[in-house]
Short mmCIF file of C-alpha atoms in Angstrom, two decimals:
data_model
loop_
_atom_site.label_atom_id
_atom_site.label_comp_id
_atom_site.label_asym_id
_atom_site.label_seq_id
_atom_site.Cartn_x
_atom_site.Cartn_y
_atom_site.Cartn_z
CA UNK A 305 5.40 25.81 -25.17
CA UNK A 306 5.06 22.32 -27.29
CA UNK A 307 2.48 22.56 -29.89
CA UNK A 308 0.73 20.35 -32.42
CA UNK A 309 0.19 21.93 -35.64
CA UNK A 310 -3.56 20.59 -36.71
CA UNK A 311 -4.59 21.23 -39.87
CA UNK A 312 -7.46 22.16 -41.38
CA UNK A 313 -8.87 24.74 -38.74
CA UNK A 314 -12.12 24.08 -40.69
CA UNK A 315 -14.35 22.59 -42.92
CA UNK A 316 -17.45 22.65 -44.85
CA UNK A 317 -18.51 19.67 -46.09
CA UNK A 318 -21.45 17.64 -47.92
CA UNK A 319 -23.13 14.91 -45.96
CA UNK A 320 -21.65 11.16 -47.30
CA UNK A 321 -18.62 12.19 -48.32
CA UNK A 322 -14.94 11.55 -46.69
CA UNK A 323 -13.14 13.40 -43.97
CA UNK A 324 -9.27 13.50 -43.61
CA UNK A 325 -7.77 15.93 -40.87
CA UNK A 326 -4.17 15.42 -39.64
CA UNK A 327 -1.70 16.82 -37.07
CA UNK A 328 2.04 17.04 -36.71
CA UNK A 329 4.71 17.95 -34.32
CA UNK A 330 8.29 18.74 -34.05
CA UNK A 331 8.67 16.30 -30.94
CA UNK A 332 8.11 12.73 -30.81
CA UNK A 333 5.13 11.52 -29.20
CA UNK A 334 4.38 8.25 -27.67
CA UNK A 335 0.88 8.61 -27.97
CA UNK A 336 -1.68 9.91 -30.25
CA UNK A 337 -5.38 10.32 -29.16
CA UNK A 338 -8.33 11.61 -31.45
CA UNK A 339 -11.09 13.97 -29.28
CA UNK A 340 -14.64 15.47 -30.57
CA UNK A 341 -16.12 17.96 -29.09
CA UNK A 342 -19.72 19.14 -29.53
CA UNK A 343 -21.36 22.01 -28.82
CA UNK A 344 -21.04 23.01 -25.03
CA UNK A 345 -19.77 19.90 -23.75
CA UNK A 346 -16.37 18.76 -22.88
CA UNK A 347 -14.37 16.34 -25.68
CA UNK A 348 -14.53 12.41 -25.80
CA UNK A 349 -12.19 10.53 -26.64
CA UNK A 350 -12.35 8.86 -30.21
CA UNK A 351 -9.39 6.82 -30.67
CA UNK A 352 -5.95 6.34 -29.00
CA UNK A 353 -2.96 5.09 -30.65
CA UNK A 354 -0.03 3.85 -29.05
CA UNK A 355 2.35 2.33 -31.21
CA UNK A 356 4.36 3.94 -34.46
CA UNK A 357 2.36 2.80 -37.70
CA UNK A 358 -0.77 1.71 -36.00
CA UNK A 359 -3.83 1.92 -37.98
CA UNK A 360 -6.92 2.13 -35.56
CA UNK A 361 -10.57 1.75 -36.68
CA UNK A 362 -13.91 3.13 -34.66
CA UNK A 363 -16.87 2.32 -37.07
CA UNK A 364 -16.94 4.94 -39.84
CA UNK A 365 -13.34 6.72 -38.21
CA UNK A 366 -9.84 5.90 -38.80
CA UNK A 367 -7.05 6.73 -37.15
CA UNK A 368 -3.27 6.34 -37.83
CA UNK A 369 0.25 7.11 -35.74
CA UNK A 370 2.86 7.90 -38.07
CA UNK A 371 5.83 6.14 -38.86
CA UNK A 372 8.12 9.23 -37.40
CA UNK A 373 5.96 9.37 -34.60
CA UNK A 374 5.66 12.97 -35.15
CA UNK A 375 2.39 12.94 -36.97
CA UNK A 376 -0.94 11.36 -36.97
CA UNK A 377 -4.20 11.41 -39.36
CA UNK A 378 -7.86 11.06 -38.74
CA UNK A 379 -10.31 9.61 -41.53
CA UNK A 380 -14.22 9.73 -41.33
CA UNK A 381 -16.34 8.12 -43.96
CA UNK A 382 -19.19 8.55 -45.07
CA UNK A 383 -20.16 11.62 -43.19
CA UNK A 384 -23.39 12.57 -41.27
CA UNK A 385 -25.01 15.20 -39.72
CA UNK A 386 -24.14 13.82 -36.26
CA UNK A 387 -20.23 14.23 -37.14
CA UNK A 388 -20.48 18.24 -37.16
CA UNK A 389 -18.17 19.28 -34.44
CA UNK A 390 -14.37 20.09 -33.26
CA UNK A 391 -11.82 17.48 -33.65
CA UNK A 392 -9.04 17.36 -31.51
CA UNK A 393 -5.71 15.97 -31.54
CA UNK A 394 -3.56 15.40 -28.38
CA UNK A 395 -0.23 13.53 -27.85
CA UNK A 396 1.51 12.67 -24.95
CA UNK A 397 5.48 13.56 -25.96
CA UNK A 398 7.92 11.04 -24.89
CA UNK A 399 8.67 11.61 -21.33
CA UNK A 400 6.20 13.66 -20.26
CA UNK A 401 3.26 13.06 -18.40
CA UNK A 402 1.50 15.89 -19.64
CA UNK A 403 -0.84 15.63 -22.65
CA UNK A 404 -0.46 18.22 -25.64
CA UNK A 405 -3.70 19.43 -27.92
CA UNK A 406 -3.70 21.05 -31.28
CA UNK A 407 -5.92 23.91 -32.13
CA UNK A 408 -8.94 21.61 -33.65
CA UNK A 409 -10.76 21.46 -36.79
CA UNK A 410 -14.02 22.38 -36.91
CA UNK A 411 -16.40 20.30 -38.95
CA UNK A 412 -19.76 21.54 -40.54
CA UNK A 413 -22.13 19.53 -42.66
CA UNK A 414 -24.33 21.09 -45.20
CA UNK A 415 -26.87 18.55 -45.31
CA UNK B 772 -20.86 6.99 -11.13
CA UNK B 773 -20.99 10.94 -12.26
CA UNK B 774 -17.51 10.76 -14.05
CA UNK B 775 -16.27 14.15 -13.84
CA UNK B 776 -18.20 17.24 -12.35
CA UNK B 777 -17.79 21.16 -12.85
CA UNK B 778 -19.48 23.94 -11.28
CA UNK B 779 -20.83 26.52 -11.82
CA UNK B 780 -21.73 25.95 -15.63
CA UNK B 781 -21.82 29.28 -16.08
CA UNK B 782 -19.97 32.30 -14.20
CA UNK B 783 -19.73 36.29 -14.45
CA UNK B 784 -17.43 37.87 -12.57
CA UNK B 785 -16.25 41.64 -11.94
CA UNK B 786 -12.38 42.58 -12.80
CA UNK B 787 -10.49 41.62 -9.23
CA UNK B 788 -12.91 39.20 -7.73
CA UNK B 789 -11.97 35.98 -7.09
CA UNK B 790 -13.43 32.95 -7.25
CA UNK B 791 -12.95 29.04 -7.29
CA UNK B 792 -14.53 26.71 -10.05
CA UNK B 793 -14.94 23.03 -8.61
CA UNK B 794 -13.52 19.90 -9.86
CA UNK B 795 -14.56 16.31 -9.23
CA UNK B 796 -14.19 12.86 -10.22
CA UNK B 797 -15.31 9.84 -8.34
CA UNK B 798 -13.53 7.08 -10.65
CA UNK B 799 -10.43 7.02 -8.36
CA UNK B 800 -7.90 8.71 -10.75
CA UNK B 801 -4.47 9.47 -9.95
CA UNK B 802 -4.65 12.24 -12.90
CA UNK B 803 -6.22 15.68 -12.92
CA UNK B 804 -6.16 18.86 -14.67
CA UNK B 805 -7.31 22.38 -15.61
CA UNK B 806 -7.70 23.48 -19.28
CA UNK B 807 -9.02 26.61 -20.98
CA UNK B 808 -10.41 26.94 -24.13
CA UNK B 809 -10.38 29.99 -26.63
CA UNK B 810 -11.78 30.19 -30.02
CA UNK B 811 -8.20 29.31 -32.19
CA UNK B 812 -6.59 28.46 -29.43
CA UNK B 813 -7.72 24.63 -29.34
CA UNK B 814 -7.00 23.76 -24.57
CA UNK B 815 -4.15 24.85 -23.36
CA UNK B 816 -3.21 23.47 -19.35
CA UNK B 817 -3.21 25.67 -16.77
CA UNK B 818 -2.34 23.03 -13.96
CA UNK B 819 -2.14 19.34 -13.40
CA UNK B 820 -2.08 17.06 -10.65
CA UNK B 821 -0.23 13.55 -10.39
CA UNK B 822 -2.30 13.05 -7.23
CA UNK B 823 -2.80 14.21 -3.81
CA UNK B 824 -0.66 16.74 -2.99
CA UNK B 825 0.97 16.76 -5.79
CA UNK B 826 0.29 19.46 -8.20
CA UNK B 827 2.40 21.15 -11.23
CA UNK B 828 2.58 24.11 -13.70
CA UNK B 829 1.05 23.42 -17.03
CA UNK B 830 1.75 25.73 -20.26
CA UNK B 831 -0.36 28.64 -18.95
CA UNK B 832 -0.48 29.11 -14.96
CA UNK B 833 -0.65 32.46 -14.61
CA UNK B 834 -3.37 34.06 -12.58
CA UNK B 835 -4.84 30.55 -11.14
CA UNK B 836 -3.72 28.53 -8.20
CA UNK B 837 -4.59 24.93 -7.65
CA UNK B 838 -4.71 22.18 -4.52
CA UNK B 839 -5.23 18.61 -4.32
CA UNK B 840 -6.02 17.59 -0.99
CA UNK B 841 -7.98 14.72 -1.95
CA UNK B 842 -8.14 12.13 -5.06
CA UNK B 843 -11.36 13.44 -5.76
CA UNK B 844 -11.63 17.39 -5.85
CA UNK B 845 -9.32 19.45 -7.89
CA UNK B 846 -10.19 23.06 -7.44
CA UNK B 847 -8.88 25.91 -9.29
CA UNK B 848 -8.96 29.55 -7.95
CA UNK B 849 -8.97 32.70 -9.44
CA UNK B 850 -7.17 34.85 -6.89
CA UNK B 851 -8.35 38.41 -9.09
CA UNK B 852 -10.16 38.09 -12.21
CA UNK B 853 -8.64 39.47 -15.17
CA UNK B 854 -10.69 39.81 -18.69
CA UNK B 855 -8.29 38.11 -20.53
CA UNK B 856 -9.53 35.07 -17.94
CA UNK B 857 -12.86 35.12 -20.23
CA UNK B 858 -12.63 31.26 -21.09
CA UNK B 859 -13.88 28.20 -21.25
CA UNK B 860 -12.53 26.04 -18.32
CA UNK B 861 -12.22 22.35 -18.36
CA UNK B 862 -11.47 19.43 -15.57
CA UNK B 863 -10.06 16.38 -16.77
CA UNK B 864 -8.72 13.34 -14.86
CA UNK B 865 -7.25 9.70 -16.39
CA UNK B 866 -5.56 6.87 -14.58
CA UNK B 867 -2.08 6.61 -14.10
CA UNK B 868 -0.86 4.29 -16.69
CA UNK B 869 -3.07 5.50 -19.25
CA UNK B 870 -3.99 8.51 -21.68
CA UNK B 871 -7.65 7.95 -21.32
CA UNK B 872 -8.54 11.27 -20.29
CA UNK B 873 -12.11 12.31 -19.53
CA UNK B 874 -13.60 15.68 -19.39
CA UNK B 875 -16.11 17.32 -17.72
CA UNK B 876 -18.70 19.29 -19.27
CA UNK B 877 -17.26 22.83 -18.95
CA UNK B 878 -17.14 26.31 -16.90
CA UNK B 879 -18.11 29.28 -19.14
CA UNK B 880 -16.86 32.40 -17.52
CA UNK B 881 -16.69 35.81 -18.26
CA UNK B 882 -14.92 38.72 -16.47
CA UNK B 883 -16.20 42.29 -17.21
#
């Protein structure tokens, strides 16, 4: 089936500094949304982006829909201990009604 | 307003039972679905909904059956529980029109 190829799976980090995961897919998508997931709950949505070259802000995260509409990037600066979690990617591909995830990317914070 | 509701949080079953894990959402949504989650594996759908009586195959159906007889309740059934069914399972519902989608808080559960 369609997948989104996220990238990294993980990463260790120091608190305060910068946070860049992206995902990418052979199809083109029409949307792009951003989930996090903490530990034993279901994800939230971060950001949604809906239009090719949008640049979306939500406080200290940054999201961004590629041009080809076949990838998208998520920035968080400044990190905290509150960020650890997985990050998910989903996209909706264009006409479909069904959404697509990536694998995630698991964020730890050594404090 | 609860959002969106699973139960059981937590489930064992024995190879070949069966069981069903309960979806709900009182927000009026046209959209609902079933997801699993395994460690590398990021959610995969199982089945989705477009609204009442109206379900579909998602990328991984096998095993599980679904109904919609009302807006609000979305159940998923496990007709004989396989181990490879070990999983997280999430319910997830959004308006039509949008990609909002909103989860609920999970079903762990584990077949021996």
């Amino acid at each position: 089936g369609q997948q989104l190829n996220q990238s990294p799976q993980s990463m260790f980090i120091q608190e305060g500094e910068d946070v860049s995961m992206n995902c990418t897919s052979s199809s083109i998508f029409n949307t792009w949304l951003w989930y996090k997931q903490d530990p034993g709950e279901g994800p939230v949505l971060l950001i949604a982006l809906y239009k090719a070259g949008e640049l979306t802000s939500n406080g200290r995260l940054t999201a961004q829909f590629g041009i080809t509409r076949k990838d998208s990037f998520l920035n968080i600066s400044a990190s905290i201990p509150s960020d650890v979690g997985i990050y998910f990617c989903a996209g909706q591909i264009q006409g479909a009604q069904k959404l697509v995830f990536g694998q995630g990317t698991r964020l730890t914070i050594n404090p | 307003n609860a959002g969106v509701t699973q139960t059981p949080k937590f489930q064992v079953l024995k190879t070949g039972q069966s069981m069903t894990l309960q979806c709900a959402q009182d927000m009026n949504h046209e959209y609902m679905s079933w997801y699993r989650q395994d460690p590398g594996m990021g959610l995969r759908l199982i089945h989705y909904s477009v609204g009442a009586g109206i379900t579909d195959q998602g990328e991984v159906p096998n095993g599980y059956n679904v109904s919609r007889s009302t807006t609000e309740d979305f159940p998923l059934r496990l007709l004989s529980a396989a181990p490879s069914q070990t999983s997280v399972y999430f319910c997830a519902s959004r308006p039509g029109g949008t990609d909002t989608q909103y989860f609920g808080p999970g079903t762990r559960l584990t077949v021996l």
